[in-house]
Coordinates of C-alpha atoms in Angstrom, one line a residue:
X1 CA -11.8 -46.0 -75.5
X2 CA -9.6 -47.2 -78.4
X3 CA -6.8 -49.6 -77.9
X4 CA -4.2 -47.2 -78.8
X5 CA -5.3 -44.5 -76.4
X6 CA -5.6 -47.2 -73.5
X7 CA -2.2 -48.3 -74.2
X8 CA -1.0 -44.6 -74.3
X9 CA -2.5 -43.9 -70.9
X10 CA -1.0 -47.0 -69.4
X11 CA 2.4 -46.4 -70.6
X12 CA 2.3 -42.5 -70.0
X13 CA 1.8 -43.4 -66.3
X14 CA 5.0 -45.5 -66.0
X15 CA 7.7 -43.1 -67.2
X16 CA 11.2 -44.5 -66.9
X17 CA 14.6 -43.2 -67.9
X18 CA 17.0 -44.7 -70.6
X19 CA 18.1 -48.2 -69.7
X20 CA 15.8 -48.1 -66.8
X21 CA 12.7 -49.1 -68.5
X22 CA 12.1 -52.3 -66.7
X23 CA 8.3 -52.1 -66.0
X24 CA 7.9 -50.6 -69.6
X25 CA 9.8 -53.6 -71.3
X26 CA 8.0 -56.3 -69.2
X27 CA 4.6 -54.8 -70.0
X28 CA 5.6 -54.6 -74.0
X29 CA 7.1 -58.2 -73.9
X30 CA 4.0 -59.5 -72.4
X31 CA 1.7 -57.8 -75.0
X32 CA 3.8 -58.9 -78.0
X33 CA 3.7 -62.7 -76.5
X34 CA 0.1 -62.5 -76.1
X35 CA -0.4 -61.1 -79.8
X36 CA 1.7 -63.9 -81.2
X37 CA 5.2 -62.8 -81.6
X38 CA 8.4 -64.7 -80.6
X39 CA 9.9 -62.2 -78.1
X40 CA 13.4 -61.4 -76.8
X41 CA 14.1 -59.2 -73.9
X42 CA 17.1 -57.5 -72.7
X43 CA 18.1 -56.4 -76.1
X44 CA 20.9 -53.7 -75.8
X45 CA 20.0 -53.5 -72.1
X46 CA 16.4 -53.1 -71.7
X47 CA 15.1 -53.4 -75.3
X48 CA 12.3 -55.7 -76.4
X49 CA 12.2 -57.4 -79.8
X50 CA 9.3 -59.3 -81.2
X51 CA 9.3 -61.2 -84.4
X52 CA 6.5 -62.8 -86.5
X53 CA 7.7 -65.2 -89.3
X54 CA 5.3 -65.7 -92.0
X55 CA 7.2 -68.9 -93.1
X56 CA 7.5 -67.6 -96.7
X57 CA 10.7 -66.1 -98.3
X58 CA 10.6 -62.3 -98.3
X59 CA 12.2 -59.2 -96.6
X60 CA 12.4 -58.4 -92.9
X61 CA 10.7 -55.1 -91.9
X62 CA 11.3 -53.7 -88.5
X63 CA 8.9 -51.0 -86.8
X64 CA 10.8 -49.2 -84.3
X65 CA 9.7 -47.2 -81.3
X66 CA 11.5 -45.4 -78.6
X67 CA 10.5 -46.3 -74.9
X68 CA 12.4 -44.0 -72.5
X69 CA 11.1 -40.9 -70.9
X70 CA 12.9 -37.7 -70.2
X71 CA 14.4 -36.4 -67.0
X72 CA 13.0 -33.0 -65.6
X73 CA 14.1 -31.3 -62.4
X74 CA 10.6 -30.3 -60.8
X75 CA 10.9 -28.9 -57.2
X76 CA 14.6 -29.8 -57.3
X77 CA 14.0 -33.3 -57.6
X78 CA 14.8 -35.4 -60.9
X79 CA 11.5 -36.9 -62.3
X80 CA 11.0 -39.2 -65.2
X81 CA 8.3 -37.7 -67.6
X82 CA 7.1 -38.7 -70.9
X83 CA 7.4 -35.2 -72.9
X84 CA 8.8 -36.3 -76.2
X85 CA 6.0 -38.7 -77.3
X86 CA 8.0 -41.9 -76.9
X87 CA 4.9 -43.4 -75.0
X88 CA 2.8 -42.5 -78.0
X89 CA 5.3 -44.0 -80.6
X90 CA 5.3 -47.2 -78.4
X91 CA 1.4 -47.6 -78.3
X92 CA 1.1 -46.9 -82.0
X93 CA 3.7 -49.5 -82.9
X94 CA 2.4 -52.0 -80.4
X95 CA -1.3 -51.5 -81.6
X96 CA -0.2 -51.9 -85.3
X97 CA 1.5 -55.1 -84.4
X98 CA -1.4 -56.5 -82.5
X99 CA -3.8 -55.7 -85.4
X100 CA -1.2 -56.9 -88.2
X101 CA -1.2 -60.4 -86.7
X102 CA -4.8 -60.4 -85.7
X103 CA -5.9 -59.5 -89.4
X104 CA -3.4 -62.0 -90.9
X105 CA -2.1 -59.0 -93.1
X106 CA 1.5 -60.7 -93.6
X107 CA 1.9 -63.2 -96.5
X108 CA 5.7 -63.1 -96.8
X109 CA 8.9 -62.2 -94.9
X110 CA 9.2 -61.3 -91.3
X111 CA 8.0 -58.6 -89.1
X112 CA 10.3 -57.5 -86.3
X113 CA 8.7 -55.0 -83.7
X114 CA 11.7 -53.1 -82.0
X115 CA 11.1 -51.4 -78.8
X116 CA 14.4 -49.5 -78.2
X117 CA 15.7 -48.2 -74.9
X118 CA 17.4 -45.0 -74.2
X119 CA 16.8 -42.7 -77.2
X120 CA 17.2 -39.6 -75.0
X121 CA 20.7 -40.0 -74.1
X122 CA 21.5 -41.0 -77.6
X123 CA 23.0 -44.4 -76.9
X124 CA 20.1 -46.9 -77.1
X125 CA 20.3 -47.4 -80.9
X126 CA 23.9 -48.3 -80.8
X127 CA 23.2 -50.6 -77.9
X128 CA 20.7 -52.5 -79.9
X129 CA 23.0 -52.6 -83.0
X130 CA 25.8 -53.9 -81.0
X131 CA 23.5 -56.7 -79.7
X132 CA 22.6 -57.7 -83.2
X133 CA 19.1 -56.5 -83.1
X134 CA 19.0 -55.4 -86.7
X135 CA 21.4 -57.6 -88.2
X136 CA 18.7 -59.5 -90.4
X137 CA 16.7 -56.3 -91.0
X138 CA 16.1 -55.2 -94.7
X139 CA 13.9 -52.1 -94.0
X140 CA 13.3 -50.1 -90.8
X141 CA 10.5 -47.6 -90.3
X142 CA 10.1 -45.1 -87.3
X143 CA 7.9 -42.2 -86.6
X144 CA 7.7 -39.2 -84.0
X145 CA 4.9 -36.8 -83.0
X146 CA 5.3 -33.4 -84.5
X147 CA 4.8 -29.9 -83.2
X148 CA 1.9 -27.9 -84.4
X149 CA 4.3 -25.4 -86.0
X150 CA 5.5 -28.0 -88.3
X151 CA 2.5 -30.4 -89.1
X152 CA -1.1 -30.0 -88.0
X153 CA -3.5 -32.8 -87.1
X154 CA -4.7 -34.4 -90.3
X155 CA -1.5 -34.4 -92.0
X156 CA 1.8 -36.4 -91.7
X157 CA 5.1 -36.2 -93.3
X158 CA 6.8 -39.1 -95.0
X159 CA 10.3 -38.0 -94.2
X160 CA 11.5 -36.0 -91.2
X161 CA 15.1 -35.2 -91.4
X162 CA 16.9 -34.5 -88.4
X163 CA 20.3 -32.9 -88.6
X164 CA 23.6 -34.2 -87.2
X165 CA 24.5 -32.9 -83.5
X166 CA 27.8 -33.2 -81.3
X167 CA 29.5 -31.9 -78.4
X168 CA 33.2 -30.9 -78.7
X169 CA 35.0 -30.5 -75.4
X170 CA 38.5 -28.9 -75.0
X171 CA 40.7 -29.0 -71.7
X172 CA 43.3 -26.3 -71.9
X173 CA 46.3 -26.7 -69.9
X174 CA 48.7 -23.7 -69.0
X175 CA 50.9 -22.8 -66.3
X176 CA 49.9 -21.4 -62.9
X177 CA 51.2 -18.3 -61.7
X178 CA 50.7 -15.2 -59.3
X179 CA 48.7 -12.5 -60.7
X180 CA 51.4 -10.1 -60.3
X181 CA 53.8 -12.1 -62.2
X182 CA 51.8 -13.0 -65.3
X183 CA 55.0 -13.6 -67.3
X184 CA 56.0 -16.7 -65.3
X185 CA 52.6 -18.5 -66.1
X186 CA 50.4 -19.3 -69.2
X187 CA 46.9 -18.4 -68.7
X188 CA 44.5 -21.1 -69.6
X189 CA 41.6 -18.5 -69.9
X190 CA 43.7 -16.9 -72.6
X191 CA 44.1 -20.2 -74.4
X192 CA 40.3 -20.7 -74.3
X193 CA 39.5 -17.4 -75.7
X194 CA 42.0 -17.7 -78.6
X195 CA 40.5 -21.0 -79.4
X196 CA 37.0 -19.8 -79.3
X197 CA 37.9 -16.9 -81.6
X198 CA 39.7 -19.4 -83.9
X199 CA 36.7 -21.6 -84.2
X200 CA 34.5 -18.5 -84.7
X201 CA 36.6 -17.9 -87.7
X202 CA 35.7 -21.3 -89.4
X203 CA 34.0 -21.0 -92.7
X204 CA 32.6 -23.9 -94.7
X205 CA 30.4 -23.9 -97.9
X206 CA 27.7 -21.5 -97.0
X207 CA 25.1 -23.6 -99.0
X208 CA 25.8 -26.3 -96.3
X209 CA 23.6 -25.7 -93.1
X210 CA 25.8 -26.0 -90.0
X211 CA 26.7 -24.2 -86.8
X212 CA 29.3 -24.3 -83.8
X213 CA 29.3 -22.1 -80.8
X214 CA 30.8 -22.3 -77.2
X215 CA 28.0 -23.1 -74.8
X216 CA 30.2 -23.7 -71.7
X217 CA 33.3 -22.3 -70.2
X218 CA 34.7 -23.0 -66.7
X219 CA 38.0 -21.9 -65.4
X220 CA 38.9 -21.0 -61.8
X221 CA 42.1 -20.8 -60.0
X222 CA 40.4 -20.8 -56.7
X223 CA 41.2 -17.3 -56.0
X224 CA 41.1 -14.0 -58.1
X225 CA 44.7 -13.0 -57.8
X226 CA 46.1 -16.2 -59.5
X227 CA 46.4 -17.2 -63.2
X228 CA 44.5 -20.5 -63.7
X229 CA 46.5 -23.4 -65.4
X230 CA 43.1 -25.2 -66.6
X231 CA 40.0 -24.1 -68.5
X232 CA 37.3 -26.1 -70.2
X233 CA 35.2 -25.1 -73.1
X234 CA 32.3 -26.9 -74.6
X235 CA 30.9 -26.3 -78.0
X236 CA 27.6 -27.4 -79.5
X237 CA 28.1 -28.6 -83.0
X238 CA 25.2 -29.0 -85.6
X239 CA 25.0 -29.7 -89.3
X240 CA 22.5 -30.9 -91.8
X241 CA 24.8 -33.5 -93.2
X242 CA 27.1 -36.1 -91.8
X243 CA 30.0 -35.2 -94.3
X244 CA 29.6 -31.5 -93.2
X245 CA 29.8 -32.5 -89.4
X246 CA 33.0 -34.7 -90.1
X247 CA 34.8 -31.6 -91.9
X248 CA 33.7 -29.0 -89.3
X249 CA 34.9 -31.2 -86.3
X250 CA 38.3 -31.7 -88.3
X251 CA 38.6 -27.8 -88.9
X252 CA 37.5 -27.1 -85.1
X253 CA 40.1 -29.3 -83.7
X254 CA 42.7 -27.8 -85.6
X255 CA 41.5 -24.3 -84.8
X256 CA 41.4 -25.1 -81.0
X257 CA 44.8 -26.6 -80.9
X258 CA 46.4 -23.7 -82.9
X259 CA 44.4 -21.2 -80.7
X260 CA 45.9 -22.7 -77.5
X261 CA 49.4 -22.9 -79.0
X262 CA 49.5 -19.0 -79.8
X263 CA 49.7 -18.3 -76.0
X264 CA 51.9 -21.6 -75.1
X265 CA 49.1 -23.8 -73.9
X266 CA 48.0 -27.2 -74.9
X267 CA 44.4 -28.6 -75.6
X268 CA 43.1 -32.1 -74.8
X269 CA 40.2 -32.5 -77.3
X270 CA 37.4 -35.0 -77.3
X271 CA 33.7 -35.3 -78.5
X272 CA 30.6 -37.0 -77.0
X273 CA 26.8 -37.1 -77.4
X274 CA 27.3 -37.6 -81.3
X275 CA 24.1 -38.1 -83.1
X276 CA 24.2 -38.7 -87.0
X277 CA 22.1 -36.8 -89.5
X278 CA 19.2 -38.6 -91.2
X279 CA 19.6 -40.5 -94.6
X280 CA 16.5 -42.3 -96.0
X281 CA 15.9 -44.7 -99.0
X282 CA 13.8 -43.5 -101.7
X283 CA 11.9 -46.8 -101.5
X284 CA 11.0 -46.2 -97.7
X285 CA 9.8 -42.5 -98.2
X286 CA 7.8 -44.0 -101.2
X287 CA 6.2 -46.8 -98.9
X288 CA 5.5 -44.1 -96.1
X289 CA 4.1 -41.7 -98.7
X290 CA 1.6 -44.3 -100.1
X291 CA 0.6 -45.3 -96.7
X292 CA -0.1 -41.8 -95.5
X293 CA -2.3 -41.2 -98.8
X294 CA -4.0 -44.5 -97.8
X295 CA -4.9 -43.2 -94.5
X296 CA -5.5 -39.4 -95.0
X297 CA -6.0 -39.0 -98.7
X298 CA -3.8 -36.9 -100.9
X299 CA -4.6 -33.7 -99.0
X300 CA -3.0 -35.4 -95.9
X301 CA 0.5 -35.8 -97.4
X302 CA 2.6 -33.1 -96.0
X303 CA 5.9 -32.0 -97.5
X304 CA 9.2 -33.4 -96.3
X305 CA 10.5 -31.6 -93.2
X306 CA 13.9 -30.6 -92.0
X307 CA 14.4 -30.1 -88.3
X308 CA 17.2 -29.0 -86.0
X309 CA 16.4 -31.7 -83.5
X310 CA 18.4 -35.0 -83.2
X311 CA 17.2 -38.6 -83.2
X312 CA 19.4 -41.7 -82.6
X313 CA 17.3 -43.7 -85.0
X314 CA 19.7 -42.5 -87.7
X315 CA 22.4 -44.8 -86.1
X316 CA 20.6 -47.7 -87.7
X317 CA 21.3 -46.3 -91.1
X318 CA 24.9 -45.1 -90.4
X319 CA 26.1 -48.4 -88.9
X320 CA 24.1 -50.5 -91.3
X321 CA 24.0 -48.7 -94.8
X322 CA 22.3 -51.5 -96.5
X323 CA 19.3 -51.0 -94.6
X324 CA 16.4 -49.1 -96.3
X325 CA 15.3 -46.7 -93.6
X326 CA 12.2 -44.3 -93.4
X327 CA 10.9 -42.0 -90.6
X328 CA 7.7 -40.1 -90.8
X329 CA 6.2 -37.2 -88.8
X330 CA 2.9 -37.4 -87.4
X331 CA 0.8 -34.3 -87.1
X332 CA -1.2 -34.2 -84.0
X333 CA -1.6 -30.5 -83.0
X334 CA 1.1 -30.9 -80.5
X335 CA 1.8 -27.8 -78.1
X336 CA 3.8 -25.9 -76.8
X337 CA 6.6 -28.0 -77.9
X338 CA 8.6 -31.3 -77.4
X339 CA 10.6 -31.7 -74.0
X340 CA 8.1 -29.3 -72.5
X341 CA 6.6 -30.5 -69.2
X342 CA 3.3 -29.0 -70.4
X343 CA 3.3 -30.8 -73.8
X344 CA 0.0 -32.0 -74.9
X345 CA -1.3 -33.3 -78.2
X346 CA -4.5 -34.7 -79.9
X347 CA -4.6 -38.3 -78.9
X348 CA -6.8 -39.2 -81.7
X349 CA -3.9 -38.7 -84.1
X350 CA -2.4 -42.1 -82.8
X351 CA -5.2 -43.8 -84.5
X352 CA -3.9 -42.3 -87.8
X353 CA -0.2 -43.1 -87.0
X354 CA -1.2 -46.6 -86.2
X355 CA -3.0 -47.0 -89.6
X356 CA -0.1 -45.5 -91.4
X357 CA 2.3 -48.2 -89.9
X358 CA -0.2 -50.9 -90.8
X359 CA -0.5 -49.8 -94.5
X360 CA 3.2 -49.4 -94.8
X361 CA 3.7 -53.0 -93.4
X362 CA 1.0 -54.3 -95.9
X363 CA 3.1 -52.7 -98.9
X364 CA 6.2 -54.5 -97.8
X365 CA 5.1 -57.8 -96.6
X366 CA 1.8 -58.5 -98.3

């Protein structure tokens, strides 16, 4: 059995939720130390960073993998399962890290191995940033398994563009009243409906990809013959670009407040679960493109991909714009899809993914 598959089988059997990756972090820290890295644990909570310094002036390259599992309710019980490929990402980065040192492939600069916690809740990257985990990084590279519908086995895309996503929440406050005397109250449901209608009327540049839709509404006076004085609505907000997300949220907040005001209600508005859109450097894309060709040949270089999914990797670029960032998508015949408890893929693809990471590292640090 190959080393990368051996690591995958080990990590797959120890799934842990975000910021609870204690066993995983310990395992990774020990492996990095054994490989010859200087290791720091507890980065941003449960993150692990390994550093190899060549002793020669040069850039600092970070290879990042997410280490947390997903939470699934099975038979009414919350279970941690690796159904997004984070165990595969970690196995490829760790194996690459081991081979790079063993084969003495670095002749300048520093290599930083970043095992990031809590990608699924979208808070792990920010925790690592706030802990100073990437303060000295010049280039950061990441990767993700891709569904068969996007990239087949034997190919990889050098740039996987995720969109921005957000949740917009509004709590509408009216005035409670008896159902027989509606003129004495302000119906929070009316306010919520008016706000939903107002948000649906927002129109941005049609050449920009975006969507905003109400996905949850709660309003209950406790009985059916009373007017509720409170209602909550949540919108799912998505856009291809960060600037479009900012504009869409600004317009939506104005629409919600105005909609509530039409019936005499107020709205308390907040956002949460924000994930920024991807923004890569041409240099990083070129490094990954050449590395993919090194491994697969020209026929293995798949086109760049835009996906509606989100990834907190993009906080690294948003919070540290000077960093050159790249993120490739690995073809592995993955079915039926990510986050599915039945998710499966061709494990042999991890050998190719590991080699892409090694080739990319050589192009930056050798």
